[in-house]
Tab-separated table of C-alpha atoms in Angstrom:
chain	number	residue	atom	x	y	z
A	1	MET	CA	-219.975	-87.093	-105.453
A	2	SER	CA	-220.158	-85.790	-102.040
A	3	HIS	CA	-221.203	-82.258	-101.228
A	4	TYR	CA	-219.609	-80.118	-98.475
A	5	TYR	CA	-221.937	-77.071	-98.045
A	6	PHE	CA	-220.813	-75.896	-94.635
A	7	LEU	CA	-217.084	-76.385	-95.328
A	8	VAL	CA	-217.106	-74.618	-98.812
A	9	SER	CA	-219.268	-71.683	-97.584
A	10	SER	CA	-216.894	-71.178	-94.571
A	11	LEU	CA	-213.849	-70.817	-96.696
A	12	PRO	CA	-212.527	-67.387	-97.317
A	13	TYR	CA	-212.903	-66.061	-100.973
A	14	LEU	CA	-209.786	-66.230	-103.091
A	15	ASN	CA	-208.596	-63.519	-105.430
A	16	TYR	CA	-205.529	-63.726	-107.486
A	17	ASP	CA	-204.349	-60.255	-106.276
A	18	MET	CA	-205.060	-60.853	-102.581
A	19	GLU	CA	-202.175	-60.238	-100.267
A	20	LYS	CA	-203.476	-62.093	-97.051
A	21	ILE	CA	-203.480	-65.585	-98.013
A	22	PRO	CA	-205.136	-68.434	-95.926
A	23	PRO	CA	-202.548	-71.149	-94.851
A	24	MET	CA	-202.678	-74.280	-96.907
A	25	GLU	CA	-202.239	-76.328	-93.799
A	26	TYR	CA	-205.317	-74.816	-92.228
A	27	PHE	CA	-207.390	-75.606	-95.365
A	28	LEU	CA	-206.086	-79.301	-95.356
A	29	LYS	CA	-206.879	-79.578	-91.689
A	30	LEU	CA	-210.570	-78.301	-92.465
A	31	CYS	CA	-210.856	-80.782	-95.232
A	32	ARG	CA	-209.448	-83.703	-93.100
A	33	GLU	CA	-212.151	-82.932	-90.458
A	34	HIS	CA	-215.056	-82.290	-92.820
A	35	THR	CA	-214.534	-84.634	-95.705
A	36	SER	CA	-214.621	-88.436	-96.322
A	37	GLY	CA	-211.254	-90.092	-96.253
A	38	ASN	CA	-211.212	-90.750	-99.948
A	39	ASP	CA	-212.193	-87.147	-100.821
A	40	TYR	CA	-209.428	-85.862	-98.475
A	41	ASP	CA	-206.819	-87.974	-100.113
A	42	LEU	CA	-207.932	-86.780	-103.498
A	43	ILE	CA	-207.936	-83.116	-102.492
A	44	LYS	CA	-204.452	-83.389	-100.814
A	45	SER	CA	-203.076	-85.169	-103.906
A	46	ALA	CA	-203.822	-82.153	-106.093
A	47	VAL	CA	-200.419	-80.728	-106.338
A	48	MET	CA	-199.749	-77.836	-108.576
A	49	ASP	CA	-196.294	-78.994	-109.613
A	50	ASP	CA	-197.229	-82.644	-110.342
A	51	CYS	CA	-198.607	-83.201	-113.876
A	52	GLY	CA	-200.409	-86.191	-112.757
A	53	GLN	CA	-199.652	-89.005	-115.245
A	54	LYS	CA	-202.184	-91.173	-113.798
A	55	ALA	CA	-205.897	-90.676	-114.165
A	56	THR	CA	-207.762	-89.792	-111.012
A	57	SER	CA	-211.354	-90.174	-109.929
A	58	SER	CA	-211.842	-86.523	-110.451
A	59	GLY	CA	-212.615	-85.241	-113.929
A	60	ILE	CA	-211.530	-81.673	-112.903
A	61	LEU	CA	-208.188	-82.897	-111.592
A	62	ASN	CA	-207.573	-84.839	-114.743
A	63	LYS	CA	-208.380	-81.710	-116.843
A	64	TRP	CA	-206.150	-79.782	-114.723
A	65	TYR	CA	-203.204	-82.216	-115.204
A	66	THR	CA	-203.746	-82.283	-118.974
A	67	GLY	CA	-203.878	-78.577	-119.229
A	68	GLU	CA	-200.612	-78.374	-117.062
A	69	ARG	CA	-198.898	-80.965	-119.267
A	70	ASN	CA	-200.029	-78.963	-122.400
A	71	LEU	CA	-198.532	-75.833	-121.015
A	72	ARG	CA	-195.211	-77.352	-120.097
A	73	ASN	CA	-194.857	-79.263	-123.332
A	74	LYS	CA	-195.568	-76.048	-125.318
A	75	LEU	CA	-192.938	-74.226	-123.221
A	76	VAL	CA	-190.501	-77.089	-123.857
A	77	ILE	CA	-191.107	-76.733	-127.589
A	78	LEU	CA	-190.476	-73.018	-127.574
A	79	ARG	CA	-187.291	-73.358	-125.345
A	80	ALA	CA	-185.867	-76.140	-127.534
A	81	ARG	CA	-186.478	-74.207	-130.743
A	82	LYS	CA	-184.665	-71.184	-129.276
A	83	LYS	CA	-181.702	-73.449	-128.164
A	84	GLY	CA	-181.794	-75.344	-131.477
A	85	VAL	CA	-182.207	-78.679	-129.599
A	86	TYR	CA	-184.568	-81.654	-130.292
A	87	PRO	CA	-187.667	-81.236	-128.033
A	88	GLU	CA	-189.136	-84.810	-128.226
A	89	ARG	CA	-187.081	-86.341	-125.550
A	90	TYR	CA	-188.382	-83.717	-123.084
A	91	LEU	CA	-192.069	-83.825	-123.802
A	92	ARG	CA	-194.510	-85.608	-121.602
A	93	PRO	CA	-197.155	-87.774	-123.354
A	94	ASN	CA	-200.420	-85.791	-123.678
A	95	PRO	CA	-203.268	-85.525	-126.193
A	96	ASP	CA	-203.423	-81.795	-127.097
A	97	LEU	CA	-201.142	-78.889	-127.325
A	98	SER	CA	-203.796	-76.293	-128.016
A	99	VAL	CA	-204.438	-75.445	-124.558
A	100	TYR	CA	-202.427	-72.401	-123.252
A	101	GLU	CA	-200.734	-71.978	-126.571
A	102	ARG	CA	-201.095	-68.326	-126.812
A	103	THR	CA	-200.235	-68.007	-123.053
A	104	ALA	CA	-197.033	-69.985	-123.491
A	105	GLN	CA	-195.975	-67.839	-126.445
A	106	GLU	CA	-196.613	-64.669	-124.537
A	107	ALA	CA	-194.672	-65.940	-121.433
A	108	PHE	CA	-191.766	-67.060	-123.669
A	109	GLN	CA	-191.540	-63.603	-125.085
A	110	GLU	CA	-191.344	-61.984	-121.725
A	111	ASP	CA	-187.868	-60.508	-120.849
A	112	SER	CA	-188.381	-61.065	-117.040
A	113	PRO	CA	-188.817	-64.605	-115.720
A	114	LEU	CA	-190.990	-63.151	-112.962
A	115	ALA	CA	-193.376	-61.511	-115.350
A	116	ALA	CA	-193.505	-64.715	-117.395
A	117	GLU	CA	-194.373	-66.791	-114.242
A	118	ASN	CA	-196.873	-64.169	-113.196
A	119	LEU	CA	-198.577	-64.414	-116.734
A	120	LEU	CA	-198.629	-68.197	-116.529
A	121	ASN	CA	-200.051	-68.227	-113.029
A	122	ARG	CA	-202.698	-65.719	-114.044
A	123	GLU	CA	-203.786	-67.973	-116.896
A	124	ARG	CA	-203.741	-71.033	-114.651
A	125	TRP	CA	-206.057	-69.125	-112.326
A	126	HIS	CA	-208.439	-68.307	-115.303
A	127	TYR	CA	-208.361	-71.980	-116.421
A	128	LEU	CA	-209.405	-73.130	-112.795
A	129	ASP	CA	-212.245	-70.496	-112.927
A	130	GLU	CA	-213.526	-72.084	-116.120
A	131	LEU	CA	-213.243	-75.650	-114.576
A	132	GLU	CA	-215.083	-74.452	-111.500
A	133	LEU	CA	-218.305	-73.569	-113.406
A	134	GLY	CA	-220.969	-76.080	-112.402
A	135	HIS	CA	-219.118	-77.280	-109.217
A	136	TYR	CA	-220.546	-75.883	-106.189
A	137	PHE	CA	-219.869	-77.459	-102.737
A	138	ASP	CA	-218.424	-80.586	-104.132
A	139	THR	CA	-215.015	-82.237	-103.952
A	140	ASP	CA	-213.963	-80.711	-107.188
A	141	GLU	CA	-214.712	-77.319	-105.863
A	142	LEU	CA	-212.186	-78.161	-103.024
A	143	ILE	CA	-209.693	-79.339	-105.211
A	144	ILE	CA	-209.796	-76.194	-107.346
A	145	TYR	CA	-209.682	-74.144	-104.109
A	146	TYR	CA	-206.640	-76.050	-103.043
A	147	LEU	CA	-204.932	-75.455	-106.451
A	148	LYS	CA	-205.677	-71.753	-106.282
A	149	LEU	CA	-204.156	-71.637	-102.699
A	150	GLN	CA	-200.932	-73.229	-104.105
A	151	ILE	CA	-200.831	-70.603	-106.969
A	152	LEU	CA	-201.226	-67.674	-104.462
A	153	TRP	CA	-198.581	-69.121	-102.094
A	154	ARG	CA	-196.221	-69.784	-105.036
A	155	LYS	CA	-196.663	-66.210	-106.179
A	156	MET	CA	-196.225	-64.736	-102.651
A	157	ASN	CA	-192.928	-66.678	-102.168
A	158	PHE	CA	-191.301	-65.148	-105.330
A	159	ASP	CA	-188.107	-63.295	-104.240
A	160	ARG	CA	-186.068	-61.552	-106.854
A	161	GLU	CA	-182.746	-62.166	-105.055
A	162	LYS	CA	-183.398	-65.864	-104.494
A	163	GLY	CA	-184.655	-66.171	-108.044
A	164	MET	CA	-181.471	-64.649	-109.551
A	165	GLU	CA	-179.351	-66.851	-107.380
A	166	ARG	CA	-181.265	-69.928	-108.672
A	167	TYR	CA	-181.221	-68.666	-112.158
A	168	ASN	CA	-177.398	-68.276	-112.019
A	169	GLU	CA	-176.976	-71.761	-110.495
A	170	ILE	CA	-178.914	-73.288	-113.391
A	171	ILE	CA	-177.062	-71.494	-115.936
A	172	GLU	CA	-173.729	-72.369	-114.467
A	173	LYS	CA	-174.835	-76.119	-114.058
A	174	PHE	CA	-175.893	-76.412	-117.701
A	175	SER	CA	-173.386	-74.112	-119.326
A	176	GLY	CA	-171.060	-76.811	-120.294
A	177	GLU	CA	-173.622	-79.637	-120.910
A	178	GLU	CA	-174.187	-80.960	-124.326
A	179	PHE	CA	-177.705	-81.240	-125.613
A	180	PRO	CA	-178.593	-83.066	-128.837
A	181	ARG	CA	-179.275	-80.514	-131.664
A	182	GLU	CA	-182.147	-81.036	-134.189
A	183	ASP	CA	-179.710	-81.007	-137.168
A	184	ASN	CA	-177.400	-83.613	-135.496
A	185	VAL	CA	-180.320	-86.034	-134.413
A	186	ASN	CA	-181.372	-86.655	-138.062
A	187	GLN	CA	-177.773	-87.314	-139.097
A	188	GLY	CA	-177.565	-90.443	-136.942
């Protein structure tokens, strides 16, 4: 794996509570200029909202995607139970549901969607901190940095009014839709 001593050491330190966030475009520009083509493509492919069903050449990115699928699957199960629907058709294939189990439960119990999202993002940040151990100046360090930047920008773009509008749109859209219930699925 390549090492990028100058690039990594020149990047600003990221903190979950920081308010002045470096632009992602600037980070990607630096990576394009200072990394190999393959490494740049791998860094750019690390998208927070993608759960990466295909394995990558980065063990760190594969672990991130596995953890993200675990978190989302756990949330699907909790939401399905609350609605009384059968969750299996909404689950993504993944080996282990133990990652993020406590966090998913805590987020699910939050009254505020914004508070729940903040809790999930903090836990994602801590997970990236764990993955970062032992990775200094390498491509995986840059992947983790990029994922953290995405978390910060996502957090910064939360807007209570827009969130309520979107929430109401979703509720309106799905209010009349029928979902299979667990008790109906087994009755054939």
